[in-house]
PDB file of N, CA, C and O in Angstrom:
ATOM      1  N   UNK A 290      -2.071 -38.822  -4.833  1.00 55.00           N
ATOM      2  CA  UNK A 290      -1.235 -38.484  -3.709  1.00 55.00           C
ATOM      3  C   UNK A 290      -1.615 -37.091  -3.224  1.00 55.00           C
ATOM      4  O   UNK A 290      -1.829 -36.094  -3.913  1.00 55.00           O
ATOM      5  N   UNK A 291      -1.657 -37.232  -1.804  1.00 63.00           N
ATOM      6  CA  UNK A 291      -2.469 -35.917  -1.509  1.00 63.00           C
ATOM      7  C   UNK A 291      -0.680 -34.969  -1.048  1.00 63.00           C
ATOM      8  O   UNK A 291       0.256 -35.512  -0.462  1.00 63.00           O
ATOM      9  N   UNK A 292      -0.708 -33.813  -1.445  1.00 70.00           N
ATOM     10  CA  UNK A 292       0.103 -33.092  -0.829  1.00 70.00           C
ATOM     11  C   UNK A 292       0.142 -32.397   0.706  1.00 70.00           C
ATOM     12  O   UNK A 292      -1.023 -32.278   1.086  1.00 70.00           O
ATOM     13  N   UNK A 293       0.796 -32.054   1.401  1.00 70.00           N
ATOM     14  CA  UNK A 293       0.548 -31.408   2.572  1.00 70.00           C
ATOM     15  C   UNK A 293       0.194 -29.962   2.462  1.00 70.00           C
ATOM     16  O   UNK A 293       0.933 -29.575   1.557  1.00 70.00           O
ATOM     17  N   UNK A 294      -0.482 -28.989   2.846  1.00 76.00           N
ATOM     18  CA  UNK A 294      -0.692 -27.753   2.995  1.00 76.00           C
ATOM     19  C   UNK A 294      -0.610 -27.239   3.892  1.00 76.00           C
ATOM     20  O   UNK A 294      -1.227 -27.704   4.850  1.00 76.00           O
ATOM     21  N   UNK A 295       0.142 -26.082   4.066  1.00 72.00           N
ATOM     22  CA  UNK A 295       0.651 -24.744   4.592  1.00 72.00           C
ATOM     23  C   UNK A 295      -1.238 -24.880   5.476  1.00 72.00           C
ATOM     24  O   UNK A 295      -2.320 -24.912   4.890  1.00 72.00           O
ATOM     25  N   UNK A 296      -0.944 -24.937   7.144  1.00 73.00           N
ATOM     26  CA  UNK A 296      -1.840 -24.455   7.987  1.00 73.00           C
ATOM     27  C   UNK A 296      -2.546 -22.693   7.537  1.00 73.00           C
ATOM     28  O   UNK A 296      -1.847 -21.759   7.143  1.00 73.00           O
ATOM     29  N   UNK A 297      -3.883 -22.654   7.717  1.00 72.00           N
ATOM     30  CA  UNK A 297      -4.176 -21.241   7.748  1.00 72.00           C
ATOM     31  C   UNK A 297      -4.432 -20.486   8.000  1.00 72.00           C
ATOM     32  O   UNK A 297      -5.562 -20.526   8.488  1.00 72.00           O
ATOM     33  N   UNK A 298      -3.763 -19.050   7.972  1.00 67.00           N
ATOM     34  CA  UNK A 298      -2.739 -18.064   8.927  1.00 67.00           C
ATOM     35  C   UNK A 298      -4.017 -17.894  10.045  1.00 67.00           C
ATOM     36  O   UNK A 298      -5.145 -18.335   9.827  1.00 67.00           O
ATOM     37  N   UNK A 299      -3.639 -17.204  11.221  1.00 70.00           N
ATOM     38  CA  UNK A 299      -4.473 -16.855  11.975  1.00 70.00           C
ATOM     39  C   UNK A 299      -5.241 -15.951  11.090  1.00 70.00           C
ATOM     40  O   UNK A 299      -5.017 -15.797   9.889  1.00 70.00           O
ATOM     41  N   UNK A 300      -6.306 -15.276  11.890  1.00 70.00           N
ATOM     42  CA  UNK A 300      -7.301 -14.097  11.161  1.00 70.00           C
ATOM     43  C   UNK A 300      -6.427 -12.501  11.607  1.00 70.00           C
ATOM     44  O   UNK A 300      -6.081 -12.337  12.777  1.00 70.00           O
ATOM     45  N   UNK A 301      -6.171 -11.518  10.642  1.00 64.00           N
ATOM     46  CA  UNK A 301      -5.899 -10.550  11.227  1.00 64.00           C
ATOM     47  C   UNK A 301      -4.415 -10.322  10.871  1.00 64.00           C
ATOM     48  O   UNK A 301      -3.826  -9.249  11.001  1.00 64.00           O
ATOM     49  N   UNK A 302      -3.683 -11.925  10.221  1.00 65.00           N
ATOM     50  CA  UNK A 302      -2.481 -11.928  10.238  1.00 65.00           C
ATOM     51  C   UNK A 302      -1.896 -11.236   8.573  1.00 65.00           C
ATOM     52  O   UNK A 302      -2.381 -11.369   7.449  1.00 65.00           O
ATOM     53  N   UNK A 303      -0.912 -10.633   8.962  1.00 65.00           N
ATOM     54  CA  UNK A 303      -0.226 -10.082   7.473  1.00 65.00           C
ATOM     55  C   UNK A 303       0.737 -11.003   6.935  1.00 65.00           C
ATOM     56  O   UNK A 303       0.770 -12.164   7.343  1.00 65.00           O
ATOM     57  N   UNK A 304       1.421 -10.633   6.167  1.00 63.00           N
ATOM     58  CA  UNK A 304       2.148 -11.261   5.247  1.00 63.00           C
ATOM     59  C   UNK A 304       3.626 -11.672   6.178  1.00 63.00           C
ATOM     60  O   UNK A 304       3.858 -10.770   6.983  1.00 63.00           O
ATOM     61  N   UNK A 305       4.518 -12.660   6.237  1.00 64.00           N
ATOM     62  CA  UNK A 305       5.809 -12.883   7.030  1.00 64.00           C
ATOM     63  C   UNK A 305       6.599 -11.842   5.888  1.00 64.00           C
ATOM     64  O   UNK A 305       6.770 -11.761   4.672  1.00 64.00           O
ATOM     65  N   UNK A 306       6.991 -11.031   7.296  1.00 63.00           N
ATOM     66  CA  UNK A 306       8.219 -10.394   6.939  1.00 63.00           C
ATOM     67  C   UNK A 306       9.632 -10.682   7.721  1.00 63.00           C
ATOM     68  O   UNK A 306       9.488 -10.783   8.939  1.00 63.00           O
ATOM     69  N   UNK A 307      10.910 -10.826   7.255  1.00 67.00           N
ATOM     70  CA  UNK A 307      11.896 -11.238   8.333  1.00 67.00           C
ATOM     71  C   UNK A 307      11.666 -10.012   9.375  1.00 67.00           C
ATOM     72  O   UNK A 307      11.344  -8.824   9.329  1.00 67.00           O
ATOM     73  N   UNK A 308      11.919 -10.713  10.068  1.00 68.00           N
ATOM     74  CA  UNK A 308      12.790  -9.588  11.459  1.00 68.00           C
ATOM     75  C   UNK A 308      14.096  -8.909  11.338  1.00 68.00           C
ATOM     76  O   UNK A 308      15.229  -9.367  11.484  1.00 68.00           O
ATOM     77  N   UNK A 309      13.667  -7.638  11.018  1.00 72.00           N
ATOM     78  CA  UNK A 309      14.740  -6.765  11.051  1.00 72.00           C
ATOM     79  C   UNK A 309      14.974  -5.991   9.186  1.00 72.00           C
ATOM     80  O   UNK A 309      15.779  -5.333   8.526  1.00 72.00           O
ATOM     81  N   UNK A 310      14.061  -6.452   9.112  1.00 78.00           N
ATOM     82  CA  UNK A 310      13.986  -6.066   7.203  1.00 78.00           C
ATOM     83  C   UNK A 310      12.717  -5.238   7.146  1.00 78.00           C
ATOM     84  O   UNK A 310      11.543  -5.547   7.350  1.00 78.00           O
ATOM     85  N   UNK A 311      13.467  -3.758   6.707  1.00 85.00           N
ATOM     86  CA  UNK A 311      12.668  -2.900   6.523  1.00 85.00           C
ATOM     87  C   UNK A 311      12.405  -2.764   5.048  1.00 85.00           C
ATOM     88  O   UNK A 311      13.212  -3.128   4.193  1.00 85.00           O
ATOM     89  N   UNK A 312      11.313  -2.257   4.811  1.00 85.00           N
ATOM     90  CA  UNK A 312      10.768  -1.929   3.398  1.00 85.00           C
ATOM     91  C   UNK A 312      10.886  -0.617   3.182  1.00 85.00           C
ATOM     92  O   UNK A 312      10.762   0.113   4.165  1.00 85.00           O
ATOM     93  N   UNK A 313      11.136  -0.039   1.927  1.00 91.00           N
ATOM     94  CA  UNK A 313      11.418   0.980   1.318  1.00 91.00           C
ATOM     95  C   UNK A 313      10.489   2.157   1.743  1.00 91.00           C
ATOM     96  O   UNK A 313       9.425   1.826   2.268  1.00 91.00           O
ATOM     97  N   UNK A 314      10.793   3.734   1.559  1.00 93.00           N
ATOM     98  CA  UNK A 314      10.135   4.053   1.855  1.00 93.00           C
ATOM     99  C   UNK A 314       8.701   4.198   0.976  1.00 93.00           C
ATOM    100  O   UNK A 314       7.574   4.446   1.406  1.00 93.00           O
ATOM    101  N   UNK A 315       9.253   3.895  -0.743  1.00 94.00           N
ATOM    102  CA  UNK A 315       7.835   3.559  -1.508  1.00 94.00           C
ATOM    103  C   UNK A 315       6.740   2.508  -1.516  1.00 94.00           C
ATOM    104  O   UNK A 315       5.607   2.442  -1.995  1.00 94.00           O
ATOM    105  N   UNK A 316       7.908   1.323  -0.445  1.00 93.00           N
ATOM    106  CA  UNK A 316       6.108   0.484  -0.603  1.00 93.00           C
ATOM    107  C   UNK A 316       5.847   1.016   0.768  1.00 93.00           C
ATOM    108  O   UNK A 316       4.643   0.956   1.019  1.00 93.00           O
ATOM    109  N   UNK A 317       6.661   1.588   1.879  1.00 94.00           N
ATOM    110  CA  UNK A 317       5.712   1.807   3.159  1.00 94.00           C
ATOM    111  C   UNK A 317       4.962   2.504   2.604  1.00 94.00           C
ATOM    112  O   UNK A 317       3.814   2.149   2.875  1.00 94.00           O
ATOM    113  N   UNK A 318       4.995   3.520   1.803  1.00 95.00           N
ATOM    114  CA  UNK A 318       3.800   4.777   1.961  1.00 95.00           C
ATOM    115  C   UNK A 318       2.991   3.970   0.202  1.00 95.00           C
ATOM    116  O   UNK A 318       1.957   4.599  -0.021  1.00 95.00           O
ATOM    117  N   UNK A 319       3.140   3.279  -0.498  1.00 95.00           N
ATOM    118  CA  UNK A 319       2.060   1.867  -0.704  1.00 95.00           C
ATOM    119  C   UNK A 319       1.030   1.104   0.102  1.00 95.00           C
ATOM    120  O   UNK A 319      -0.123   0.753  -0.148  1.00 95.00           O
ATOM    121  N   UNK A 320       1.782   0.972   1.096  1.00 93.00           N
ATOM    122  CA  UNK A 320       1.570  -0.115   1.977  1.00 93.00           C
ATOM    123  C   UNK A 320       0.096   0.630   2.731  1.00 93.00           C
ATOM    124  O   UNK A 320      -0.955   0.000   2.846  1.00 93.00           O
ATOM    125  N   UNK A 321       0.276   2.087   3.202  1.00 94.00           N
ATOM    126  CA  UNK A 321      -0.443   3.105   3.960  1.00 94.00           C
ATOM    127  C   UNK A 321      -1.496   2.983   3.234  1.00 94.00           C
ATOM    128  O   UNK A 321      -2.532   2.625   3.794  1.00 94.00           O
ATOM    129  N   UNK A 322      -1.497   3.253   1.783  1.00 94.00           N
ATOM    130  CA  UNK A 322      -2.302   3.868   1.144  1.00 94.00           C
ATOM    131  C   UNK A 322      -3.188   2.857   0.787  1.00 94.00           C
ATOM    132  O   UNK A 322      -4.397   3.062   0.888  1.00 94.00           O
ATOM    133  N   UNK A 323      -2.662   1.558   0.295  1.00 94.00           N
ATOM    134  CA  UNK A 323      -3.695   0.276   0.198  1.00 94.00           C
ATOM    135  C   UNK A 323      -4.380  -0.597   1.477  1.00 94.00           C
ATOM    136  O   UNK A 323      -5.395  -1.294   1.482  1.00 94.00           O
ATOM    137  N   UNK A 324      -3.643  -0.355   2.306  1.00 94.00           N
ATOM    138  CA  UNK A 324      -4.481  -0.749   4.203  1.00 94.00           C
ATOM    139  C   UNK A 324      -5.712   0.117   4.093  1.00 94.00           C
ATOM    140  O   UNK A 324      -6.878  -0.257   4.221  1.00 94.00           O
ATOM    141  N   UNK A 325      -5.209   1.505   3.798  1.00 94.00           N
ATOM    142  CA  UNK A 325      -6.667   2.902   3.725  1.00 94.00           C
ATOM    143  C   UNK A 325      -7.441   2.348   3.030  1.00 94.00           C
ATOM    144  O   UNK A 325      -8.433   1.814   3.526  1.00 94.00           O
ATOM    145  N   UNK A 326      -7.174   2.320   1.558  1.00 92.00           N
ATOM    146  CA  UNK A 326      -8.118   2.026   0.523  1.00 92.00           C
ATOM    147  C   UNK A 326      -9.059   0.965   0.259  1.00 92.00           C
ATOM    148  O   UNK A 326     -10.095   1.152  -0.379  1.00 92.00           O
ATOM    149  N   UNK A 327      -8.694  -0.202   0.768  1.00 92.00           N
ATOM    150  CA  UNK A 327      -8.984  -1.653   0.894  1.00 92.00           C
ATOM    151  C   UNK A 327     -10.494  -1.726   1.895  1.00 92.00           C
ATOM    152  O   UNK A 327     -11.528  -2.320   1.587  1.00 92.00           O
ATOM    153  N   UNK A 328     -10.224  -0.909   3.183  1.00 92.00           N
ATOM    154  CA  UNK A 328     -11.016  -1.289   4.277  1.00 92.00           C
ATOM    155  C   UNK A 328     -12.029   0.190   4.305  1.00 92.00           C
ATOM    156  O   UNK A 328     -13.089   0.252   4.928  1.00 92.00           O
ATOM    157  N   UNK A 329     -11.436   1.332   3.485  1.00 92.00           N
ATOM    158  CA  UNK A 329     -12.831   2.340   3.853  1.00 92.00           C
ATOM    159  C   UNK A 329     -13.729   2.475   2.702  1.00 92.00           C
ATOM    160  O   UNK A 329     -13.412   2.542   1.514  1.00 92.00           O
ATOM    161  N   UNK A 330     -14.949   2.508   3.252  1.00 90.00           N
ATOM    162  CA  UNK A 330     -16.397   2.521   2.200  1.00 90.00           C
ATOM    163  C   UNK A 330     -16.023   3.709   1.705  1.00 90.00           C
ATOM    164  O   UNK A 330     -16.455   3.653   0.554  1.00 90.00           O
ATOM    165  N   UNK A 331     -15.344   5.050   1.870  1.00 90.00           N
ATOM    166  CA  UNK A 331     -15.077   5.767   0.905  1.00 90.00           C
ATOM    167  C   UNK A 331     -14.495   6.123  -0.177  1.00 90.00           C
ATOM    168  O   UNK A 331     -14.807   6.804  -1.153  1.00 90.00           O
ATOM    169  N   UNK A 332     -13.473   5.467   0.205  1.00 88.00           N
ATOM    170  CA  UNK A 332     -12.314   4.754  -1.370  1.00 88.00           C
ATOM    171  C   UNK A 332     -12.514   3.517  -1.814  1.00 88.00           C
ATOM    172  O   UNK A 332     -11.734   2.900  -2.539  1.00 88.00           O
ATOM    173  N   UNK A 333     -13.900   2.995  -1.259  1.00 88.00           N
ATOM    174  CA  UNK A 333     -14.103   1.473  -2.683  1.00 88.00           C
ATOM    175  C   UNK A 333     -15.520   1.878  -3.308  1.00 88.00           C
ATOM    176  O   UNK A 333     -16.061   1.271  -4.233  1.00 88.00           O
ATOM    177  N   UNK A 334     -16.014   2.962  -2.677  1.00 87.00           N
ATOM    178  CA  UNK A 334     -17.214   3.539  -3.829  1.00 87.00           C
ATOM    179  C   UNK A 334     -17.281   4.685  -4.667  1.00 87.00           C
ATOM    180  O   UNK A 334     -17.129   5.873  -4.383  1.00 87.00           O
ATOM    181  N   UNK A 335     -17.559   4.072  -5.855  1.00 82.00           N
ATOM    182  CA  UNK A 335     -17.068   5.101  -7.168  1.00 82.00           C
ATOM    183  C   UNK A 335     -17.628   6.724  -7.296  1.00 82.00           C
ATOM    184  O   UNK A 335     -17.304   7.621  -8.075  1.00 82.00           O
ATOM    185  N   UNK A 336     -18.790   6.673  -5.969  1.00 86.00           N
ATOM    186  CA  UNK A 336     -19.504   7.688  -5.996  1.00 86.00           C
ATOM    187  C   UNK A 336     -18.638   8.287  -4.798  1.00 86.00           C
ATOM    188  O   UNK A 336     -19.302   9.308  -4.621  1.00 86.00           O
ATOM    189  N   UNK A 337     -17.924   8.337  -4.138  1.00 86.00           N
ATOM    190  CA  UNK A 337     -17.863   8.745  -2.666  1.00 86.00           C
ATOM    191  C   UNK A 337     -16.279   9.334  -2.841  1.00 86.00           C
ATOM    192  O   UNK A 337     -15.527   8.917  -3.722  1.00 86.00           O
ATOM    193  N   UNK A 338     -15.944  10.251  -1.965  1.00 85.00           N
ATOM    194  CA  UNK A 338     -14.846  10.792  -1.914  1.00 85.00           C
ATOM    195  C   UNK A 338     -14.596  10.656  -0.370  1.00 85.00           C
ATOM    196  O   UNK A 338     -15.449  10.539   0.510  1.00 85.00           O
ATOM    197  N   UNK A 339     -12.954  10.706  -0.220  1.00 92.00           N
ATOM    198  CA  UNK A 339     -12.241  10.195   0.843  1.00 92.00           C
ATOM    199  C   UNK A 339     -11.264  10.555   0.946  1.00 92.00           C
ATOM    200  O   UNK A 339     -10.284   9.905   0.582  1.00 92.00           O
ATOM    201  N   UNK A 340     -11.159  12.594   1.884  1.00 94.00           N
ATOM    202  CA  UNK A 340     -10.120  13.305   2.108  1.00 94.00           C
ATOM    203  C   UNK A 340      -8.804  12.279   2.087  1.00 94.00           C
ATOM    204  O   UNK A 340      -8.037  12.229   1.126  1.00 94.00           O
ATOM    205  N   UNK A 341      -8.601  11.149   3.768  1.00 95.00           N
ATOM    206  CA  UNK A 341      -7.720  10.249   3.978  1.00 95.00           C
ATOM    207  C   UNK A 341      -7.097   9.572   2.726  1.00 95.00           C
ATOM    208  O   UNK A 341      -5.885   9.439   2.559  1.00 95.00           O
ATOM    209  N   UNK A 342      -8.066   9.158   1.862  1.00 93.00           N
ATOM    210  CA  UNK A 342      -7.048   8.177   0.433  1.00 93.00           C
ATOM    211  C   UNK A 342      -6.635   8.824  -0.084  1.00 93.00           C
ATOM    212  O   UNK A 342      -5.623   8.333  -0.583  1.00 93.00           O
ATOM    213  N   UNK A 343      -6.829  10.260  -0.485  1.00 93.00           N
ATOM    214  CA  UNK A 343      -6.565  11.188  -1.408  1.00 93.00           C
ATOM    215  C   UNK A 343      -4.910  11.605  -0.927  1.00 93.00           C
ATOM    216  O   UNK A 343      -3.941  11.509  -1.680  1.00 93.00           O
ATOM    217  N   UNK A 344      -4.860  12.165   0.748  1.00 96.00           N
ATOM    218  CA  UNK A 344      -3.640  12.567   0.970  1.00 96.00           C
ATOM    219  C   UNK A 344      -3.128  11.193   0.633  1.00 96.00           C
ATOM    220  O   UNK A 344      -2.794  11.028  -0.541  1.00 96.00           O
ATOM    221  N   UNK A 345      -2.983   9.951   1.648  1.00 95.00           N
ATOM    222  CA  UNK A 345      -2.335   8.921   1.220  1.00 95.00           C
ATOM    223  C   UNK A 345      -1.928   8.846  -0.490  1.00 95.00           C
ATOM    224  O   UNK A 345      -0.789   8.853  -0.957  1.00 95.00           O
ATOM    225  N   UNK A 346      -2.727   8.800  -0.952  1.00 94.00           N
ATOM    226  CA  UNK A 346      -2.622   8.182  -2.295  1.00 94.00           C
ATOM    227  C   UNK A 346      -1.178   9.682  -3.083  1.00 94.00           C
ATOM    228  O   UNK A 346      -0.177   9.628  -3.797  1.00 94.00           O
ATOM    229  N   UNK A 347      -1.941  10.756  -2.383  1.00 96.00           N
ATOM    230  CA  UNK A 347      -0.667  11.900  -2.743  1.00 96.00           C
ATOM    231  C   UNK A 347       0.844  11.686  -2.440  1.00 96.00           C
ATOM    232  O   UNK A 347       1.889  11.849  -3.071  1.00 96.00           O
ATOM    233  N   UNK A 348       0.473  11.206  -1.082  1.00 96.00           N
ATOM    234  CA  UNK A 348       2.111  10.531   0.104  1.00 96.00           C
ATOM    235  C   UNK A 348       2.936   9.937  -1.119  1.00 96.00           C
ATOM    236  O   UNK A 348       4.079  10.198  -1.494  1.00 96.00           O
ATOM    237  N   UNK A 349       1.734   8.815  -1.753  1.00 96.00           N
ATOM    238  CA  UNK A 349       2.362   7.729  -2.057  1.00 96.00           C
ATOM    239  C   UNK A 349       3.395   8.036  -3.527  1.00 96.00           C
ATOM    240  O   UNK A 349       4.510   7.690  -3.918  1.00 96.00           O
ATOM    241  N   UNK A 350       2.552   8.672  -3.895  1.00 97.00           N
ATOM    242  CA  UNK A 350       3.072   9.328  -5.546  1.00 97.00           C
ATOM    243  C   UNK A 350       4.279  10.308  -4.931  1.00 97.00           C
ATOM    244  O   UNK A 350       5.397   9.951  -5.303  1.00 97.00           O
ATOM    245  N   UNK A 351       4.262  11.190  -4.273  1.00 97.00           N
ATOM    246  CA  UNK A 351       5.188  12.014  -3.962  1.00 97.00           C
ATOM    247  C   UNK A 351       6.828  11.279  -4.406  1.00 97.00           C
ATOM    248  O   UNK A 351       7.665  11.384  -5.303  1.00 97.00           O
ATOM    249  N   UNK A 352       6.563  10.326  -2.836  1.00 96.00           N
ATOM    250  CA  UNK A 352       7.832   9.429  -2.520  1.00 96.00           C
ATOM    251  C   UNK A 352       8.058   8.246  -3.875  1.00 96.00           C
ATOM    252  O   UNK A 352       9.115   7.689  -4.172  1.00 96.00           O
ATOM    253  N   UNK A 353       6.944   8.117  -4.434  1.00 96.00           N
ATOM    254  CA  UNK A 353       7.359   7.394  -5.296  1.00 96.00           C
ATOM    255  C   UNK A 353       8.080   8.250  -6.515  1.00 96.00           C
ATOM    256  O   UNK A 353       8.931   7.820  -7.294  1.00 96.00           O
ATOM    257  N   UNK A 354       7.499   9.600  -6.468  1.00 96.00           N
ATOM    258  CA  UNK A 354       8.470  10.111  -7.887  1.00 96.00           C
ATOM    259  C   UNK A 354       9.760  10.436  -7.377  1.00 96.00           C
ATOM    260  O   UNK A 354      10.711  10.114  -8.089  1.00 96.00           O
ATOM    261  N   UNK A 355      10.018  11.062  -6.188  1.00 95.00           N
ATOM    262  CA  UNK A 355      11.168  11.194  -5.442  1.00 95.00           C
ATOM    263  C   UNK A 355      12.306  10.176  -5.888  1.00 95.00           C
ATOM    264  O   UNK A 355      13.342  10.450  -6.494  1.00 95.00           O
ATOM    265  N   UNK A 356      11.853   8.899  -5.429  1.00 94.00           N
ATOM    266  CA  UNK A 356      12.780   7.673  -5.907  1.00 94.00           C
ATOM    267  C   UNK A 356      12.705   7.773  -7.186  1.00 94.00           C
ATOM    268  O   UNK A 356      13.741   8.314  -7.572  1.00 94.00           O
ATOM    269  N   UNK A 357      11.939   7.505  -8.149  1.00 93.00           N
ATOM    270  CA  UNK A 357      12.199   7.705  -9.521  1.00 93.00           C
ATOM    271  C   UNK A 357      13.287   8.406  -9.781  1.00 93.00           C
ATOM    272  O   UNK A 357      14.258   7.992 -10.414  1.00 93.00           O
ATOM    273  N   UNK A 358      13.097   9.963  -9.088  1.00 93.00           N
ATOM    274  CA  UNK A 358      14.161  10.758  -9.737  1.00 93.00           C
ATOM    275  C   UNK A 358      15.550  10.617  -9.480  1.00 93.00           C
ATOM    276  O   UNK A 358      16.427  10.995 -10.257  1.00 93.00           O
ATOM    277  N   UNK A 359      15.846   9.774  -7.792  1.00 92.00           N
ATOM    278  CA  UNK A 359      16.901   9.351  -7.252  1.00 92.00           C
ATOM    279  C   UNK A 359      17.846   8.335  -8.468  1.00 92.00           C
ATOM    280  O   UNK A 359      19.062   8.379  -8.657  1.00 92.00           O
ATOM    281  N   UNK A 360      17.005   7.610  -9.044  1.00 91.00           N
ATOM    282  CA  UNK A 360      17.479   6.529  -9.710  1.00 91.00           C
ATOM    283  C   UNK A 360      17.833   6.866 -11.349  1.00 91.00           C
ATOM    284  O   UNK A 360      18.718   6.278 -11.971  1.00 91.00           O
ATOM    285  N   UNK A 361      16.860   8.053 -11.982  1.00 90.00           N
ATOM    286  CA  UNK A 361      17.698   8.642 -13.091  1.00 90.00           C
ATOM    287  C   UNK A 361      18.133   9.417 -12.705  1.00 90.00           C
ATOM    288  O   UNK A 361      18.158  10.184 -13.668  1.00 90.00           O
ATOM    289  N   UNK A 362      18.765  10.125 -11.571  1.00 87.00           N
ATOM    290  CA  UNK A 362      19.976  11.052 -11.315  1.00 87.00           C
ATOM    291  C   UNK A 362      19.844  12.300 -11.846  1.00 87.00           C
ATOM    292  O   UNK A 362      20.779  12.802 -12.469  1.00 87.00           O
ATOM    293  N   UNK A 363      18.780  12.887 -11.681  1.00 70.00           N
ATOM    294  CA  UNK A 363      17.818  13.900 -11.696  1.00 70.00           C
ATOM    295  C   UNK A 363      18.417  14.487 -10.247  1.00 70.00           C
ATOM    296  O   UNK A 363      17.905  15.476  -9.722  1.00 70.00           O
TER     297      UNK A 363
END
């Protein structure tokens, strides 16, 4: 029995998010930092450095310890 499958997505397309549902501010500045990292030849080669991932990747840790500390009440 063959099952039906989910059509596939256009090209270019991201993930369904509802309408009107925002994401935190730790996976947005996730979100920044892996779009950067994913698509530039400077942050996927082990030899190469990449001012842009570096701040991102800083953004990302920042806000992420921020919340950390929000949540042990620090």
């Amino acid at each position: 029995m063959d099952e039906g499958r989910d059509p596939t997505p256009p090209a270019g397309s991201g993930p369904a998010v509802a309408a009107g549902v925002r994401l935190s501010a730790v996976q947005e500045a996730y979100s920044r930092y892996t779009e950067h990292a994913t698509k530039c030849w400077g942050c996927r080669a082990i030899d190469e450095r990449c001012d842009t991932g570096e701040r991102l990747h800083r953004a990302y840790r920042k806000v992420d310890e921020k919340a950390r500390q929000q949540l042990m009440g620090e």
